[in-house]
Tab-separated table of C-alpha atoms and ligand atoms in Angstrom:
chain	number	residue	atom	x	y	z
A	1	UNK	CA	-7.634	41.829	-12.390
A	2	UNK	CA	-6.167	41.291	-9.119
A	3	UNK	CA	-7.143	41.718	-5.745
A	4	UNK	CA	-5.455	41.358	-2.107
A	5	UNK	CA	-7.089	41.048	0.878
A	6	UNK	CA	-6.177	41.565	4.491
A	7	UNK	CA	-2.896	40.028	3.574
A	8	UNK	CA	-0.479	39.451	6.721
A	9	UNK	CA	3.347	37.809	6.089
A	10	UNK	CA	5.976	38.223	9.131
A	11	UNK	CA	9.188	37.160	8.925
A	12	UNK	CA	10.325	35.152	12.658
A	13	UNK	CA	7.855	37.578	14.434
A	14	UNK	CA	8.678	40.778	13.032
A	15	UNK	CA	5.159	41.844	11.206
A	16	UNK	CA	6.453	43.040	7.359
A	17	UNK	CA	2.698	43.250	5.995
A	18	UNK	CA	0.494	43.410	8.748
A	19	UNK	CA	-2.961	44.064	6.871
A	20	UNK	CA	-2.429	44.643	2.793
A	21	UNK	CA	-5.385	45.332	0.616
A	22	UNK	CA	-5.120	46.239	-2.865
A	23	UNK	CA	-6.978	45.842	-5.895
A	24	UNK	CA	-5.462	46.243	-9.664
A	25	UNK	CA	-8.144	47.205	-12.429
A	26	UNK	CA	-7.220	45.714	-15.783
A	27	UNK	CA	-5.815	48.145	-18.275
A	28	UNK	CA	-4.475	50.328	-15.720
A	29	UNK	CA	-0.675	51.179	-13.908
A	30	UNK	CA	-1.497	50.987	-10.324
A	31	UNK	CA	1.626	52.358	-8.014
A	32	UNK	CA	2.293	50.831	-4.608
A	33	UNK	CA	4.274	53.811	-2.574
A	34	UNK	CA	5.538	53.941	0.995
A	35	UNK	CA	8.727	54.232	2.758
A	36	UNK	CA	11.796	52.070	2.438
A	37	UNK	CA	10.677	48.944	4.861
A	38	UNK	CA	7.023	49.576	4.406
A	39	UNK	CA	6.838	46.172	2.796
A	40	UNK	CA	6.402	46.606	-0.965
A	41	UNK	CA	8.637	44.068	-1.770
A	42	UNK	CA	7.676	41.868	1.038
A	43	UNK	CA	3.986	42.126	-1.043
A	44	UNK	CA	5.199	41.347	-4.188
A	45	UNK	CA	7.027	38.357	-3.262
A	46	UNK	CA	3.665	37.512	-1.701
A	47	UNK	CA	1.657	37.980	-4.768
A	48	UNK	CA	4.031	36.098	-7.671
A	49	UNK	CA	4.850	33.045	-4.799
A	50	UNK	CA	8.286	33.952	-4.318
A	51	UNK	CA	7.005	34.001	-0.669
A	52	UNK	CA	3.591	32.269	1.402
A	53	UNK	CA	1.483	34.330	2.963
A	54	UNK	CA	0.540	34.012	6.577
A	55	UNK	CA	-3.109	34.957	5.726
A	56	UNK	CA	-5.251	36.935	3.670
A	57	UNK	CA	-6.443	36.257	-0.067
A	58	UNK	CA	-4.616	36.919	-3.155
A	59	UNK	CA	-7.385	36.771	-5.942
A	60	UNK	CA	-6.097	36.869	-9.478
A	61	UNK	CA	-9.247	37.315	-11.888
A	62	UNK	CA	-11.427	35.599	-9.560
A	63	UNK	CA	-9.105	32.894	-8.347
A	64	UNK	CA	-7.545	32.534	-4.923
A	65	UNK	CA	-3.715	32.273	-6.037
A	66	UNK	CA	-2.561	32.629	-2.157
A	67	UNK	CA	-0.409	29.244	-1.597
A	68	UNK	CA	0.817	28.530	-5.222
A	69	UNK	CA	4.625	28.304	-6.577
A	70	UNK	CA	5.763	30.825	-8.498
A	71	UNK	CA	6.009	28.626	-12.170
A	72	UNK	CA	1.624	28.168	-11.580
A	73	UNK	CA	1.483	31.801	-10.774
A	74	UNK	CA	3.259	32.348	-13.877
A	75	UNK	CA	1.688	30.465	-15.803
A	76	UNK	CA	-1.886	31.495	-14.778
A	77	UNK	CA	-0.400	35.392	-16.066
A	78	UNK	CA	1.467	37.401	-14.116
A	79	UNK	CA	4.956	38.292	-14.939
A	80	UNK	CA	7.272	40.582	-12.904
A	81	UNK	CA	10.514	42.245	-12.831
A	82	UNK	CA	13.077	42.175	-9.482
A	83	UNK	CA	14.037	45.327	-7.554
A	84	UNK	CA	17.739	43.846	-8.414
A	85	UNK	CA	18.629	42.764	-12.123
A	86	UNK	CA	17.796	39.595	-12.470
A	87	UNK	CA	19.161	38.550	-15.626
A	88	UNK	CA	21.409	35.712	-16.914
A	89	UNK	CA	24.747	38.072	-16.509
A	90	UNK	CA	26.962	36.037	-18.443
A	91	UNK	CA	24.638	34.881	-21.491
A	92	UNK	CA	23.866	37.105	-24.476
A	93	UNK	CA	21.000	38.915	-24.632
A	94	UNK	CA	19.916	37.230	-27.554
A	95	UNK	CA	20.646	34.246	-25.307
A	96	UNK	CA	18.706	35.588	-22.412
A	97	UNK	CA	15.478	36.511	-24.217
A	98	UNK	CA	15.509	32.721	-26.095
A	99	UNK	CA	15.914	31.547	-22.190
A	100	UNK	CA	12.833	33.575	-21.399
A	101	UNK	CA	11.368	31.893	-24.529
A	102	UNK	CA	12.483	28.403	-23.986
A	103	UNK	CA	11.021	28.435	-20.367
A	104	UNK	CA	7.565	29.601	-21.347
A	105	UNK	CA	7.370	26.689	-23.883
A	106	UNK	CA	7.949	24.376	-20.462
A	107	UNK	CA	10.808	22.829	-21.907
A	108	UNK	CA	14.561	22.613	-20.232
A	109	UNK	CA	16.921	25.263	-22.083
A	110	UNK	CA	19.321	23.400	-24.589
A	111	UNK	CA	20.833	25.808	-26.978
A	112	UNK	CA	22.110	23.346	-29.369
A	113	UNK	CA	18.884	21.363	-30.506
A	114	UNK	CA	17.291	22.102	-33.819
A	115	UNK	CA	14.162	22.724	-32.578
A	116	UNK	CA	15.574	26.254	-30.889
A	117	UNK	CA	16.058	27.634	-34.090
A	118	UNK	CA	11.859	27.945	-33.800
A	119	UNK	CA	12.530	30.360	-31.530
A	120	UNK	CA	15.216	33.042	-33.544
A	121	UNK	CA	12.525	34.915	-35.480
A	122	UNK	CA	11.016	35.867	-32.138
A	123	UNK	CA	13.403	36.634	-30.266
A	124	UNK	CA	14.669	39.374	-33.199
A	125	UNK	CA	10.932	40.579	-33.054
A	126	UNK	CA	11.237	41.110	-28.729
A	127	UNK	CA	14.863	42.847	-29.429
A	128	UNK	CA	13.729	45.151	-32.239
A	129	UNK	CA	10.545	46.193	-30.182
A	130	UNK	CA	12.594	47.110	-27.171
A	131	UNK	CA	15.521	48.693	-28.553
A	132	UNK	CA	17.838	45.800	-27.995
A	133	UNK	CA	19.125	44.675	-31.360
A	134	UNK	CA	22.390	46.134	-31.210
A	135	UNK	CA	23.136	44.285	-28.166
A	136	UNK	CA	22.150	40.927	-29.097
A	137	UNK	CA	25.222	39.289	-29.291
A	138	UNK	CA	26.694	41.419	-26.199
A	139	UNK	CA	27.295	39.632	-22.695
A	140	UNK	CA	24.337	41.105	-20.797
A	141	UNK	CA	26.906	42.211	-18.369
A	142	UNK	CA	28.319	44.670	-20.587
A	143	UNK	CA	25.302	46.155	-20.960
A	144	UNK	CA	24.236	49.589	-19.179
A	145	UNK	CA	21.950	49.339	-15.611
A	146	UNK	CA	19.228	50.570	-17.817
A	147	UNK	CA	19.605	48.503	-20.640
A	148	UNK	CA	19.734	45.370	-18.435
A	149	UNK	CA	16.852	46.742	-16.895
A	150	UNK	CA	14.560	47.199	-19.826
A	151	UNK	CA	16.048	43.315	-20.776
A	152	UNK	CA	14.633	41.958	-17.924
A	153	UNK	CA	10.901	44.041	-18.450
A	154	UNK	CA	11.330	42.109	-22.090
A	155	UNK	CA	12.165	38.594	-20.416
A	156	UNK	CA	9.197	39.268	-18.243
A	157	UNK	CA	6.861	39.758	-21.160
A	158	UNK	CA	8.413	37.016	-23.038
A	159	UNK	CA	5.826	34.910	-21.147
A	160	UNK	CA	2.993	37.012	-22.803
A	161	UNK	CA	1.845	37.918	-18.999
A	162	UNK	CA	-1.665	39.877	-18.454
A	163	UNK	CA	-0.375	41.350	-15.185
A	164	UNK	CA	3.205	42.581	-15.268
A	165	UNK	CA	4.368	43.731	-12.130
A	166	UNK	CA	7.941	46.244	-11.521
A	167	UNK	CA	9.501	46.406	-8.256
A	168	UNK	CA	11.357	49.515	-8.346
A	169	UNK	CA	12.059	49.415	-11.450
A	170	UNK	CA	14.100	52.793	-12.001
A	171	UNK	CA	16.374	52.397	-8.779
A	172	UNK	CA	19.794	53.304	-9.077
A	173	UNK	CA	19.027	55.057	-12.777
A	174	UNK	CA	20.664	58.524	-14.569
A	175	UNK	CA	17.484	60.759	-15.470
A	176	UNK	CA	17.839	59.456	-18.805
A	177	UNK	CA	17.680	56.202	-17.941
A	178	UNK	CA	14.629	57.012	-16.089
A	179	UNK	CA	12.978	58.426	-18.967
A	180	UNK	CA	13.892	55.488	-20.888
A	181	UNK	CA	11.444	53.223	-18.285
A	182	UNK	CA	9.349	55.639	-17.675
A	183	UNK	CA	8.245	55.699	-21.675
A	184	UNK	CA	8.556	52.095	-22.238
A	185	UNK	CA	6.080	51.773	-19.107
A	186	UNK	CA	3.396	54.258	-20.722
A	187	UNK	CA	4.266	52.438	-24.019
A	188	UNK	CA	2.810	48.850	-22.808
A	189	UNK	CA	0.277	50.634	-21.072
A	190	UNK	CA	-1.279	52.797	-23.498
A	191	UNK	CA	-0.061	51.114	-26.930
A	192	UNK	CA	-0.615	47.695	-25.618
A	193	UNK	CA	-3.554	47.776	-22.857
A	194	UNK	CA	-1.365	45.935	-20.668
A	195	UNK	CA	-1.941	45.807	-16.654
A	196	UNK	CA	1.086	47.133	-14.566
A	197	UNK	CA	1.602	47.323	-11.153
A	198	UNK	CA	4.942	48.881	-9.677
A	199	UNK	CA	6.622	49.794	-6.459
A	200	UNK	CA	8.509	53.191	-7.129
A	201	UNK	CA	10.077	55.622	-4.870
A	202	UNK	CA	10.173	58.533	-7.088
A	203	UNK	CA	7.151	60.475	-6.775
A	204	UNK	CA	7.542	62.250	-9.639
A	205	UNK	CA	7.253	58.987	-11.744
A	206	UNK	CA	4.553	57.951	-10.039
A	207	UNK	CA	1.973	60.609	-10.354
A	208	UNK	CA	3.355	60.674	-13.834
A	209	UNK	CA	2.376	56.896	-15.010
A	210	UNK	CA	-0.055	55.720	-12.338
A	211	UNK	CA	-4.119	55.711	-12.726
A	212	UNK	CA	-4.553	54.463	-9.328
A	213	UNK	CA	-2.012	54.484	-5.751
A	214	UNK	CA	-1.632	52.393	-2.767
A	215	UNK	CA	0.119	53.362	0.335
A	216	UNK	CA	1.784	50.835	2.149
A	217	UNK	CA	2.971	52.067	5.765
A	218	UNK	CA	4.314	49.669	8.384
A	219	UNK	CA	2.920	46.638	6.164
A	220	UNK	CA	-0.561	48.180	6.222
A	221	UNK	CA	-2.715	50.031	3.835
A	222	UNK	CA	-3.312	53.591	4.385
A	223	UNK	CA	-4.670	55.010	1.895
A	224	UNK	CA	-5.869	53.611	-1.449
A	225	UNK	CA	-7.701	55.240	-5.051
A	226	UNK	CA	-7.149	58.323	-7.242
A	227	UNK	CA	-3.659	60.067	-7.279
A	228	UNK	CA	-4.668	63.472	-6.376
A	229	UNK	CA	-6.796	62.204	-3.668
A	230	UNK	CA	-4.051	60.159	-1.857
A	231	UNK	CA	-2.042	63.164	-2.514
A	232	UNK	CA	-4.465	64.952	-0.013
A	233	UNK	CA	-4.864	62.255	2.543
A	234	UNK	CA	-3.708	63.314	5.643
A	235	UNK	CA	-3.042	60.054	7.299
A	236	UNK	CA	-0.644	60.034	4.066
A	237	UNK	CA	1.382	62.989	4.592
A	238	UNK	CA	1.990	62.026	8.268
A	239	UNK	CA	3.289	58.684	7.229
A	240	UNK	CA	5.944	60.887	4.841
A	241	UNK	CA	6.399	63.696	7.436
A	242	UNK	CA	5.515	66.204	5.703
A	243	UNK	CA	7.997	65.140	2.368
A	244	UNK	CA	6.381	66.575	-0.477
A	245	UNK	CA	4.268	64.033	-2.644
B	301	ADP	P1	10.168	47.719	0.952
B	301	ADP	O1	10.257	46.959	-0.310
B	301	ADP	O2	8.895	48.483	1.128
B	301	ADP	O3	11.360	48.611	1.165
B	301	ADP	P2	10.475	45.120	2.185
B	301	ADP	O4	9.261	44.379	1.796
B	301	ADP	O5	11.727	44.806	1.448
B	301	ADP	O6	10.185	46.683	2.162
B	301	ADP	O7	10.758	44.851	3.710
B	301	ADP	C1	9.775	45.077	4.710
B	301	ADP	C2	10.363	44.717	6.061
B	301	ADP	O8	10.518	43.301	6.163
B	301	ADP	C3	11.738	45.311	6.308
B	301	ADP	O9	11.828	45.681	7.659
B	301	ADP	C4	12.674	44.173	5.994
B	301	ADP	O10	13.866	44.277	6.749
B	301	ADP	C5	11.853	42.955	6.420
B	301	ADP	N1	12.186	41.770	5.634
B	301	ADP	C6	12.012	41.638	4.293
B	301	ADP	N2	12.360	40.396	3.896
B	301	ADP	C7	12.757	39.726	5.005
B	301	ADP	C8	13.240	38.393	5.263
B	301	ADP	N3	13.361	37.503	4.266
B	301	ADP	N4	13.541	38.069	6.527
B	301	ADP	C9	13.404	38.961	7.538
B	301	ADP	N5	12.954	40.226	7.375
B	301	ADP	C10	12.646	40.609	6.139
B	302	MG	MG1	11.573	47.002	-1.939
């Protein structure tokens, strides 16, 4: 579904992905690991538009997306959730998922039109399948770090995306939180075929939900493929010094 290659971004000299390759089969969660500064983030800004790569090709399903704003890249099917919230804090979520629903129409958000009302039914369907129907009338500030998280998975999938991409998307979580994310990720995955790819720095989570890991070290690919065989790659463990993975 997605492929990188040889991508290179640096940031006033300072090389943040030197060489990133990467390739995302459909159906499957594919985990992007490395340390904190490998450039994981730095990537994923690079592959939804939020930043331009330097060089390199981002192909998503055959087409060279490198270059393109992030409302095209969007559109064409990716969604993605921030490493921080990124939620309207002081709307509703009821208010935040008809936002999410508004947008993907194309249309500029005015609450008060009759025409928004088209919207209600489905934004009652997006709360009920996440768990967030209780809340709907809540300021989304109010709500847990977990609960705003799993809002802003739903806002991402409001725009029906094909490639759904988490950066971090457990930081800062209780256990049970965790768990929370953790089963709504398999969830999507399993229940609805959906592609997935994630940053995470919780090994445990990773070897738990991904098919398929990338290691990102110093902005460059390491090591790339099966779980248990980047689990034995010894250019791997070096990178972690000797941390258990
Ligand atoms: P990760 O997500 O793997 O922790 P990041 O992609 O956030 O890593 O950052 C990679 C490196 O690039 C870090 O050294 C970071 O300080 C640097 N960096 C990230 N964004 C910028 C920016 N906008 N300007 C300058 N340096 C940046
Ligand atoms: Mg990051």
């Amino acid at each position: 579904m997605l492929r990188v290659d040889k991508v290179r971004k640096a940031f006033q000299g300072f090389q943040a992905v030197a060489d990133a390759n990467l390739t995302v089969p459909s159906g499957m969660v594919t985990a992007v690991i490395g340390p904190n500064g490998a450039g994981k983030s730095t990537l994923f800004n690079l592959i939804t538009g939020h930043l331009q790569s330097d060089s390199g090709q981002i192909l998503f399903q055959e087409e060279n997306i490198a270059g393109l704003p992030p409302h095209a890249i969007t559109r064409k099917g990716i969604g993605r959730s921030f490493q921080l919230i990124n939620i309207f804090q002081r709307l509703t979520v009821f208010e935040n998922i008809k936002a999410a629903l508004i947008a993907r129409e194309g249309k500029t958000m005015n609450f008060f039109l009759p025409a928004r009302r088209l919207f209600n039914d489905e934004v009652w369907d997006i709360l009920g399948e996440f768990g967030l129907a209780d809340f709907a009338e809540r300021s989304a500030s109010l709500m847990s770090y977990g609960d705003q998280k799993v809002l802003e998975i739903a806002i991402a999938l409001a725009t029906k995306p094909k490639l759904l991409l988490l950066d971090e998307p457990t930081a800062g979580m209780s256990p049970e939180e965790t768990r929370k994310i953790v089963q709504l990720i398999k969830r999507l995955s399993c229940d609805q075929g959906l592609t997935i790819l994630l940053t995470e720095h919780d090994m445990e989570l990773v070897f738990d939900v991904a098919q398929r890991i990338m290691v990102l070290h110093q902005g460059r690919t390491i090591a790339e493929g099966l779980p248990e065989d980047v689990r034995r790659d010894a250019g791997v463990r070096s990178a972690y010094l000797g941390e258990a993975i």
